[in-house]
Tab-separated table of C-alpha atoms in Angstrom:
chain	number	residue	atom	x	y	z
A	1	MET	CA	169.617	-83.156	-43.846
A	2	LEU	CA	167.122	-80.279	-43.685
A	3	ASP	CA	164.383	-82.694	-44.650
A	4	HIS	CA	164.639	-84.063	-41.108
A	5	VAL	CA	164.555	-80.637	-39.396
A	6	HIS	CA	161.270	-79.342	-38.035
A	7	PRO	CA	160.369	-76.246	-40.110
A	8	ASP	CA	159.873	-74.061	-37.048
A	9	VAL	CA	163.542	-74.591	-36.139
A	10	LEU	CA	164.776	-73.140	-39.422
A	11	GLY	CA	164.579	-69.570	-38.132
A	12	SER	CA	166.806	-70.406	-35.180
A	13	LEU	CA	169.294	-72.132	-37.461
A	14	LEU	CA	169.415	-69.066	-39.715
A	15	ALA	CA	169.906	-66.735	-36.743
A	16	ARG	CA	172.712	-68.924	-35.451
A	17	HIS	CA	174.381	-69.305	-38.875
A	18	PRO	CA	173.389	-66.172	-40.848
A	19	THR	CA	176.026	-66.716	-43.527
A	20	GLN	CA	174.764	-70.182	-44.450
A	21	LYS	CA	172.710	-69.732	-47.611
A	22	VAL	CA	171.151	-73.170	-47.238
A	23	TYR	CA	169.431	-72.069	-44.005
A	24	LEU	CA	168.370	-68.757	-45.524
A	25	ASP	CA	166.829	-70.473	-48.550
A	26	ALA	CA	165.072	-73.077	-46.405
A	27	PHE	CA	163.591	-70.562	-43.972
A	28	ALA	CA	162.558	-68.200	-46.773
A	29	GLU	CA	160.770	-70.979	-48.617
A	30	HIS	CA	159.076	-72.120	-45.419
A	31	VAL	CA	157.764	-68.624	-44.722
A	32	ARG	CA	156.643	-68.134	-48.325
A	33	LEU	CA	154.737	-71.428	-48.378
A	34	GLU	CA	153.051	-70.766	-45.041
A	35	LEU	CA	151.926	-67.296	-46.127
A	36	GLU	CA	150.639	-68.708	-49.402
A	37	HIS	CA	148.810	-71.473	-47.537
A	38	LEU	CA	147.174	-68.945	-45.242
A	39	ARG	CA	146.216	-66.703	-48.161
A	40	THR	CA	144.668	-69.434	-50.284
A	41	SER	CA	143.216	-71.794	-47.689
A	42	ARG	CA	139.451	-71.768	-47.381
A	43	SER	CA	139.464	-73.168	-43.862
A	44	ARG	CA	139.392	-70.750	-40.952
A	45	VAL	CA	141.926	-72.534	-38.772
A	46	TYR	CA	145.336	-71.645	-37.411
A	47	PRO	CA	148.130	-72.061	-39.944
A	48	ARG	CA	150.376	-75.057	-39.622
A	49	SER	CA	153.322	-73.162	-38.176
A	50	LEU	CA	154.764	-69.682	-37.601
A	51	LEU	CA	153.152	-69.808	-34.185
A	52	THR	CA	156.435	-70.050	-32.276
A	53	VAL	CA	159.187	-68.775	-34.570
A	54	PRO	CA	160.852	-65.880	-32.745
A	55	ARG	CA	164.179	-65.928	-34.597
A	56	GLY	CA	165.406	-65.614	-38.159
A	57	TRP	CA	163.240	-62.697	-39.224
A	58	ASP	CA	165.971	-60.035	-39.152
A	59	GLU	CA	168.214	-62.180	-41.301
A	60	LEU	CA	165.374	-62.944	-43.712
A	61	ILE	CA	164.473	-59.267	-44.083
A	62	ALA	CA	168.101	-58.242	-44.597
A	63	ALA	CA	168.633	-60.764	-47.387
A	64	ARG	CA	165.182	-61.133	-48.979
A	65	GLY	CA	163.355	-57.926	-48.062
A	66	ASP	CA	161.910	-57.295	-51.524
A	67	ASP	CA	160.706	-60.880	-51.845
A	68	PHE	CA	159.143	-60.764	-48.382
A	69	ILE	CA	157.216	-57.613	-49.242
A	70	GLU	CA	155.760	-59.375	-52.285
A	71	TRP	CA	154.706	-62.377	-50.162
A	72	MET	CA	153.033	-60.041	-47.676
A	73	ARG	CA	151.455	-57.695	-50.222
A	74	PRO	CA	148.048	-59.448	-50.314
A	75	PHE	CA	147.814	-59.053	-46.531
A	76	LEU	CA	149.026	-55.443	-46.561
A	77	GLU	CA	146.551	-54.516	-49.271
A	78	ASN	CA	143.679	-56.134	-47.392
A	79	GLU	CA	142.594	-58.745	-49.850
A	80	SER	CA	138.965	-59.661	-49.206
A	81	GLY	CA	138.415	-61.869	-46.171
A	82	LEU	CA	142.007	-61.896	-44.991
A	83	HIS	CA	141.294	-60.163	-41.710
A	84	ASP	CA	139.516	-63.317	-40.535
A	85	LEU	CA	142.671	-65.338	-41.126
A	86	LEU	CA	145.153	-62.783	-39.904
A	87	PHE	CA	143.360	-62.207	-36.658
A	88	MET	CA	141.909	-65.313	-35.158
A	89	PRO	CA	140.296	-64.491	-31.814
A	90	GLU	CA	142.974	-63.811	-29.183
A	91	ASP	CA	145.825	-65.086	-31.336
A	92	PHE	CA	147.864	-63.725	-34.228
A	93	PRO	CA	149.677	-66.383	-36.202
A	94	LEU	CA	151.144	-63.814	-38.599
A	95	MET	CA	152.170	-61.155	-36.129
A	96	ARG	CA	155.837	-62.084	-36.530
A	97	SER	CA	155.496	-61.450	-40.234
A	98	LEU	CA	153.836	-58.088	-39.654
A	99	ASP	CA	156.516	-57.142	-37.134
A	100	ALA	CA	159.153	-58.028	-39.710
A	101	VAL	CA	157.538	-56.091	-42.547
A	102	GLU	CA	157.211	-53.034	-40.289
A	103	ASP	CA	160.977	-52.531	-40.591
A	104	LEU	CA	160.598	-52.242	-44.358
A	105	VAL	CA	157.289	-50.387	-44.557
A	106	PRO	CA	156.784	-48.198	-41.443
A	107	GLY	CA	153.128	-48.054	-40.470
A	108	ALA	CA	152.216	-51.230	-42.374
A	109	LYS	CA	151.276	-53.076	-39.210
A	110	ALA	CA	149.110	-50.214	-37.964
A	111	GLY	CA	147.339	-50.026	-41.314
A	112	VAL	CA	146.518	-53.729	-41.254
A	113	VAL	CA	145.282	-53.506	-37.659
A	114	ALA	CA	143.054	-50.520	-38.512
A	115	ARG	CA	141.539	-52.267	-41.545
A	116	ALA	CA	141.026	-55.487	-39.608
A	117	LEU	CA	139.366	-53.601	-36.765
A	118	LYS	CA	137.014	-51.851	-39.147
A	119	ALA	CA	136.114	-55.126	-40.835
A	120	SER	CA	135.636	-56.966	-37.548
A	121	MET	CA	133.128	-54.390	-36.344
A	122	SER	CA	130.649	-55.651	-38.920
A	123	THR	CA	130.744	-59.128	-37.373
A	124	ASN	CA	129.269	-60.522	-34.171
A	125	MET	CA	132.671	-61.535	-32.817
A	126	ARG	CA	134.827	-59.125	-30.834
A	127	MET	CA	138.469	-60.006	-31.434
A	128	GLY	CA	139.892	-58.759	-28.150
A	129	ALA	CA	143.550	-58.976	-29.090
A	130	LEU	CA	142.921	-56.659	-32.040
A	131	TYR	CA	141.987	-53.920	-29.605
A	132	ASP	CA	145.133	-54.615	-27.610
A	133	LEU	CA	147.137	-54.206	-30.803
A	134	ALA	CA	145.531	-50.825	-31.435
A	135	THR	CA	147.267	-49.564	-28.291
A	136	GLU	CA	150.608	-51.001	-29.423
A	137	VAL	CA	151.041	-50.013	-33.067
A	138	VAL	CA	152.801	-46.796	-34.076
A	139	GLY	CA	153.295	-44.837	-37.268
A	140	PRO	CA	150.807	-44.036	-40.048
A	141	GLY	CA	147.489	-45.683	-39.355
A	142	ALA	CA	147.970	-45.920	-35.587
A	143	ASP	CA	145.591	-43.037	-34.889
A	144	ASP	CA	142.920	-44.660	-37.058
A	145	ALA	CA	143.283	-47.960	-35.200
A	146	ARG	CA	143.068	-46.274	-31.794
A	147	GLU	CA	140.089	-44.148	-32.728
A	148	LEU	CA	138.238	-47.245	-33.929
A	149	ALA	CA	139.058	-49.101	-30.717
A	150	LEU	CA	137.989	-46.141	-28.596
A	151	ALA	CA	134.740	-45.668	-30.506
A	152	GLU	CA	133.846	-49.318	-29.869
A	153	ALA	CA	134.384	-49.009	-26.105
A	154	ASN	CA	130.879	-49.168	-24.651
A	155	ASN	CA	131.691	-49.892	-21.019
A	156	ASP	CA	134.326	-48.807	-18.539
A	157	LYS	CA	136.148	-52.129	-18.741
A	158	LYS	CA	136.969	-51.480	-22.387
A	159	LEU	CA	137.978	-47.893	-21.626
A	160	PHE	CA	140.224	-49.152	-18.827
A	161	GLU	CA	141.839	-51.767	-21.072
A	162	PHE	CA	142.407	-49.112	-23.724
A	163	ALA	CA	144.029	-46.653	-21.304
A	164	ASN	CA	146.058	-49.358	-19.608
A	165	GLY	CA	147.251	-50.776	-22.906
A	166	LEU	CA	148.481	-47.397	-24.113
A	167	GLN	CA	150.423	-46.855	-20.909
A	168	ARG	CA	151.823	-50.383	-20.972
A	169	ASN	CA	153.103	-49.761	-24.503
A	170	GLY	CA	154.692	-46.402	-23.734
A	171	GLN	CA	151.932	-44.341	-25.353
A	172	GLY	CA	150.974	-42.322	-22.283
A	173	GLU	CA	151.557	-39.032	-24.087
A	174	TRP	CA	149.073	-39.987	-26.803
A	175	LEU	CA	146.555	-40.909	-24.094
A	176	LEU	CA	146.885	-37.492	-22.452
A	177	GLU	CA	146.385	-35.830	-25.830
A	178	GLN	CA	143.259	-37.913	-26.409
A	179	ILE	CA	141.949	-36.951	-22.975
A	180	GLU	CA	142.404	-33.283	-23.849
A	181	ARG	CA	140.613	-33.798	-27.173
A	182	ASP	CA	137.711	-35.426	-25.357
A	183	LEU	CA	137.497	-32.671	-22.770
A	184	ALA	CA	137.278	-30.157	-25.608
A	185	GLY	CA	134.410	-32.126	-27.172
A	186	HIS	CA	130.987	-30.630	-27.833
A	187	THR	CA	128.940	-33.306	-26.076
A	188	SER	CA	128.738	-34.282	-22.429
A	189	GLY	CA	129.399	-37.898	-23.357
A	190	ARG	CA	132.706	-37.027	-25.012
A	191	VAL	CA	133.775	-34.902	-22.031
A	192	ALA	CA	132.796	-37.705	-19.648
A	193	ARG	CA	134.872	-40.193	-21.633
A	194	GLY	CA	137.904	-37.952	-21.281
A	195	LEU	CA	137.387	-37.761	-17.523
A	196	VAL	CA	137.013	-41.521	-17.164
A	197	LEU	CA	140.196	-42.102	-19.182
A	198	ALA	CA	141.999	-39.603	-16.939
A	199	GLY	CA	140.895	-41.602	-13.917
A	200	PHE	CA	142.651	-44.625	-15.390
A	201	LEU	CA	146.028	-42.887	-15.672
A	202	VAL	CA	148.898	-44.433	-13.719
A	203	PRO	CA	149.764	-41.876	-11.006
A	204	SER	CA	153.041	-40.113	-11.737
A	205	ALA	CA	154.496	-36.621	-11.353
A	206	GLU	CA	153.241	-35.676	-14.818
A	207	ASN	CA	149.769	-37.111	-14.266
A	208	ASP	CA	149.555	-35.582	-10.786
A	209	GLU	CA	150.259	-32.234	-12.424
A	210	TRP	CA	147.505	-32.860	-14.965
A	211	TRP	CA	144.967	-33.618	-12.270
A	212	ALA	CA	146.096	-30.604	-10.223
A	213	ALA	CA	145.200	-28.444	-13.216
A	214	HIS	CA	141.791	-30.135	-13.563
A	215	GLN	CA	140.579	-30.179	-9.955
A	216	ALA	CA	137.444	-28.244	-10.816
A	217	PRO	CA	134.754	-30.292	-12.585
A	218	PRO	CA	133.984	-29.070	-16.131
A	219	ALA	CA	130.297	-28.628	-15.317
A	220	THR	CA	127.706	-29.268	-12.644
A	221	GLY	CA	125.262	-32.158	-12.485
A	222	TRP	CA	126.181	-35.459	-14.102
A	223	LEU	CA	129.603	-34.366	-15.349
A	224	ALA	CA	130.522	-33.281	-11.821
A	225	GLU	CA	129.662	-36.794	-10.624
A	226	VAL	CA	131.791	-38.359	-13.373
A	227	HIS	CA	134.665	-36.030	-12.492
A	228	ALA	CA	134.479	-37.046	-8.834
A	229	ALA	CA	134.356	-40.754	-9.708
A	230	ALA	CA	137.302	-40.449	-12.111
A	231	TYR	CA	139.448	-38.579	-9.599
A	232	ALA	CA	138.595	-41.193	-6.978
A	233	GLU	CA	139.833	-43.910	-9.368
A	234	TYR	CA	143.075	-42.035	-9.902
A	235	ARG	CA	143.623	-41.514	-6.166
A	236	ARG	CA	142.726	-45.117	-5.362
A	237	TYR	CA	145.576	-46.383	-7.457
A	238	GLY	CA	147.871	-43.823	-5.882
A	239	TYR	CA	147.148	-45.542	-2.577
A	240	VAL	CA	147.975	-48.898	-4.185
A	241	GLN	CA	151.360	-47.495	-5.184
A	242	HIS	CA	151.963	-46.363	-1.609
A	243	TRP	CA	151.092	-49.731	-0.074
A	244	ALA	CA	153.140	-51.566	-2.703
A	245	ARG	CA	156.224	-49.516	-1.803
A	246	LYS	CA	155.636	-50.131	1.898
A	247	TYR	CA	155.273	-53.859	1.334
A	248	ARG	CA	158.539	-54.008	-0.571
A	249	ASN	CA	160.567	-51.738	1.696
A	250	ASP	CA	159.314	-52.294	5.248
A	251	VAL	CA	161.610	-54.624	7.179
A	252	ASP	CA	158.852	-55.578	9.628
A	253	ASP	CA	156.806	-58.492	8.307
A	254	VAL	CA	153.660	-57.578	10.214
A	255	ALA	CA	153.647	-54.069	8.768
A	256	ALA	CA	154.463	-55.391	5.298
A	257	PHE	CA	151.745	-58.037	5.347
A	258	SER	CA	149.213	-55.434	6.476
A	259	ALA	CA	150.300	-53.224	3.577
A	260	HIS	CA	149.762	-56.159	1.243
A	261	ALA	CA	146.158	-56.516	2.415
A	262	LEU	CA	145.542	-52.843	1.600
A	263	LEU	CA	147.283	-53.262	-1.747
A	264	VAL	CA	144.923	-56.117	-2.576
A	265	ALA	CA	141.908	-54.023	-1.612
A	266	GLY	CA	142.668	-51.453	-4.301
A	267	ALA	CA	144.488	-53.466	-6.969
A	268	ASP	CA	143.656	-53.377	-10.657
A	269	ASP	CA	145.574	-54.242	-13.820
A	270	ARG	CA	147.635	-51.056	-13.592
A	271	LEU	CA	149.745	-53.108	-11.196
A	272	LEU	CA	151.086	-54.875	-14.290
A	273	VAL	CA	152.049	-51.585	-15.966
A	274	GLY	CA	153.786	-49.485	-13.335
A	275	GLU	CA	156.777	-50.188	-11.141
A	276	GLU	CA	154.713	-51.402	-8.192
A	277	ARG	CA	155.021	-55.067	-9.065
A	278	PRO	CA	158.477	-56.356	-8.042
A	279	GLU	CA	160.705	-57.995	-10.625
A	280	ALA	CA	161.861	-61.581	-10.191
A	281	ASP	CA	165.421	-60.545	-9.343
A	282	GLU	CA	164.165	-58.307	-6.528
A	283	ILE	CA	161.962	-61.054	-5.109
A	284	LYS	CA	164.936	-63.431	-5.022
A	285	GLY	CA	166.675	-61.038	-2.652
A	286	TRP	CA	163.804	-60.940	-0.154
A	287	PRO	CA	163.788	-62.950	3.087
A	288	TRP	CA	162.139	-66.322	2.630
A	289	ARG	CA	159.015	-65.311	4.592
A	290	ARG	CA	158.392	-62.320	2.301
A	291	ARG	CA	158.994	-64.390	-0.817
A	292	LEU	CA	156.546	-67.041	0.338
A	293	HIS	CA	153.944	-64.454	1.299
A	294	TRP	CA	154.157	-62.722	-2.092
A	295	SER	CA	153.877	-66.022	-3.945
A	296	VAL	CA	150.882	-67.224	-1.943
A	297	GLY	CA	149.237	-63.798	-1.926
A	298	TRP	CA	149.497	-63.235	-5.674
A	299	LYS	CA	146.285	-65.193	-6.224
A	300	ASP	CA	144.507	-62.646	-3.993
A	301	VAL	CA	145.926	-59.830	-6.093
A	302	ARG	CA	144.706	-61.467	-9.299
A	303	ALA	CA	141.280	-62.092	-7.771
A	304	ALA	CA	141.050	-58.421	-6.807
A	305	MET	CA	141.992	-57.395	-10.344
A	306	LYS	CA	139.279	-59.640	-11.764
A	307	LYS	CA	136.694	-58.256	-9.335
A	308	ARG	CA	137.589	-54.691	-10.321
A	309	GLU	CA	137.409	-55.635	-13.999
A	310	ASP	CA	133.945	-57.132	-13.524
A	311	ALA	CA	132.783	-53.960	-11.794
A	312	PHE	CA	134.073	-51.796	-14.674
A	313	GLU	CA	132.148	-53.976	-17.127
A	314	LYS	CA	128.863	-53.040	-15.434
A	315	THR	CA	129.294	-49.281	-15.856
A	316	PHE	CA	129.781	-46.852	-18.714
A	317	LEU	CA	131.275	-43.408	-18.147
A	318	ALA	CA	131.324	-44.121	-14.395
A	319	THR	CA	127.551	-44.528	-14.475
A	320	GLU	CA	125.408	-47.602	-13.867
A	321	PRO	CA	122.582	-48.361	-16.318
A	322	PRO	CA	119.254	-46.962	-15.105
A	323	LEU	CA	117.671	-50.430	-14.981
A	324	GLN	CA	119.130	-53.428	-13.172
A	325	ASN	CA	118.831	-55.680	-16.240
A	326	GLN	CA	120.004	-53.064	-18.742
A	327	ALA	CA	123.493	-53.478	-20.211
A	328	PRO	CA	125.755	-50.468	-20.721
A	329	ARG	CA	125.061	-48.536	-23.880
A	330	ARG	CA	126.048	-50.119	-27.162
A	331	GLN	CA	126.999	-47.908	-30.096
């Protein structure tokens, strides 16, 4: 019967019937064969499956953990060339496998990400999702991955994505520690990077307190300009938070729609991290006019985010290149 079941369904069958050995054996063999295919294939294409298999991993690990580690060992030990297969641009066919092995070997995922990042830096292709992963992984190797991602950031867009990713993944404390390390650096560039990262913090009581303790610029001249620009970025998003709350809470549509226009004027991708963006259940409880306005106006919010992102890409450390046709510094 299993011969007529699509392989990607086997994980769901195992999750639904965890005591059925026939499903366990079938899913285990499917995973083993796909990992072996990916390891030995010479073609640089997506594997044949494991792209949409969200279930079955816990049951597989519980029953066949030792076997699974052996199947994954070539990837964990960074066999030559595997980073190209593991991390296709913007997609990660084996991320489910790495998530599963993390339960057995804490820090394994971070170690793979760090090694893949290091290897990718010698190529001409920037695998953007790898840098996103650096802000997500935890455990041994996470610091290495983040330091590599941060060192590669050569414009403010990349610094913003790095800071935003850390906050999105609950790593705000690590970000604050990195900011402090940068501010204690021995070069003006390192200090400026810390200031720019601080400007990308999501306003909160803790981050307000941090900025209150750093109101004075660390130096005069250029660093004072960077400090002012970074604080302006932080305050700008504080205004976005204010207008977002007013839009959601004001009973008067005219006042709310005006607040929305001001929200759009200052929006950036931090809107996807904090609590400013309403959840679907909240939106369902709004009057129909507010629901319709939010739905139609979301494209304006996204356009504003894109415009802000494009502006960040043209600067580095809150500074425009000295020549109009000169790109931000590359390391």
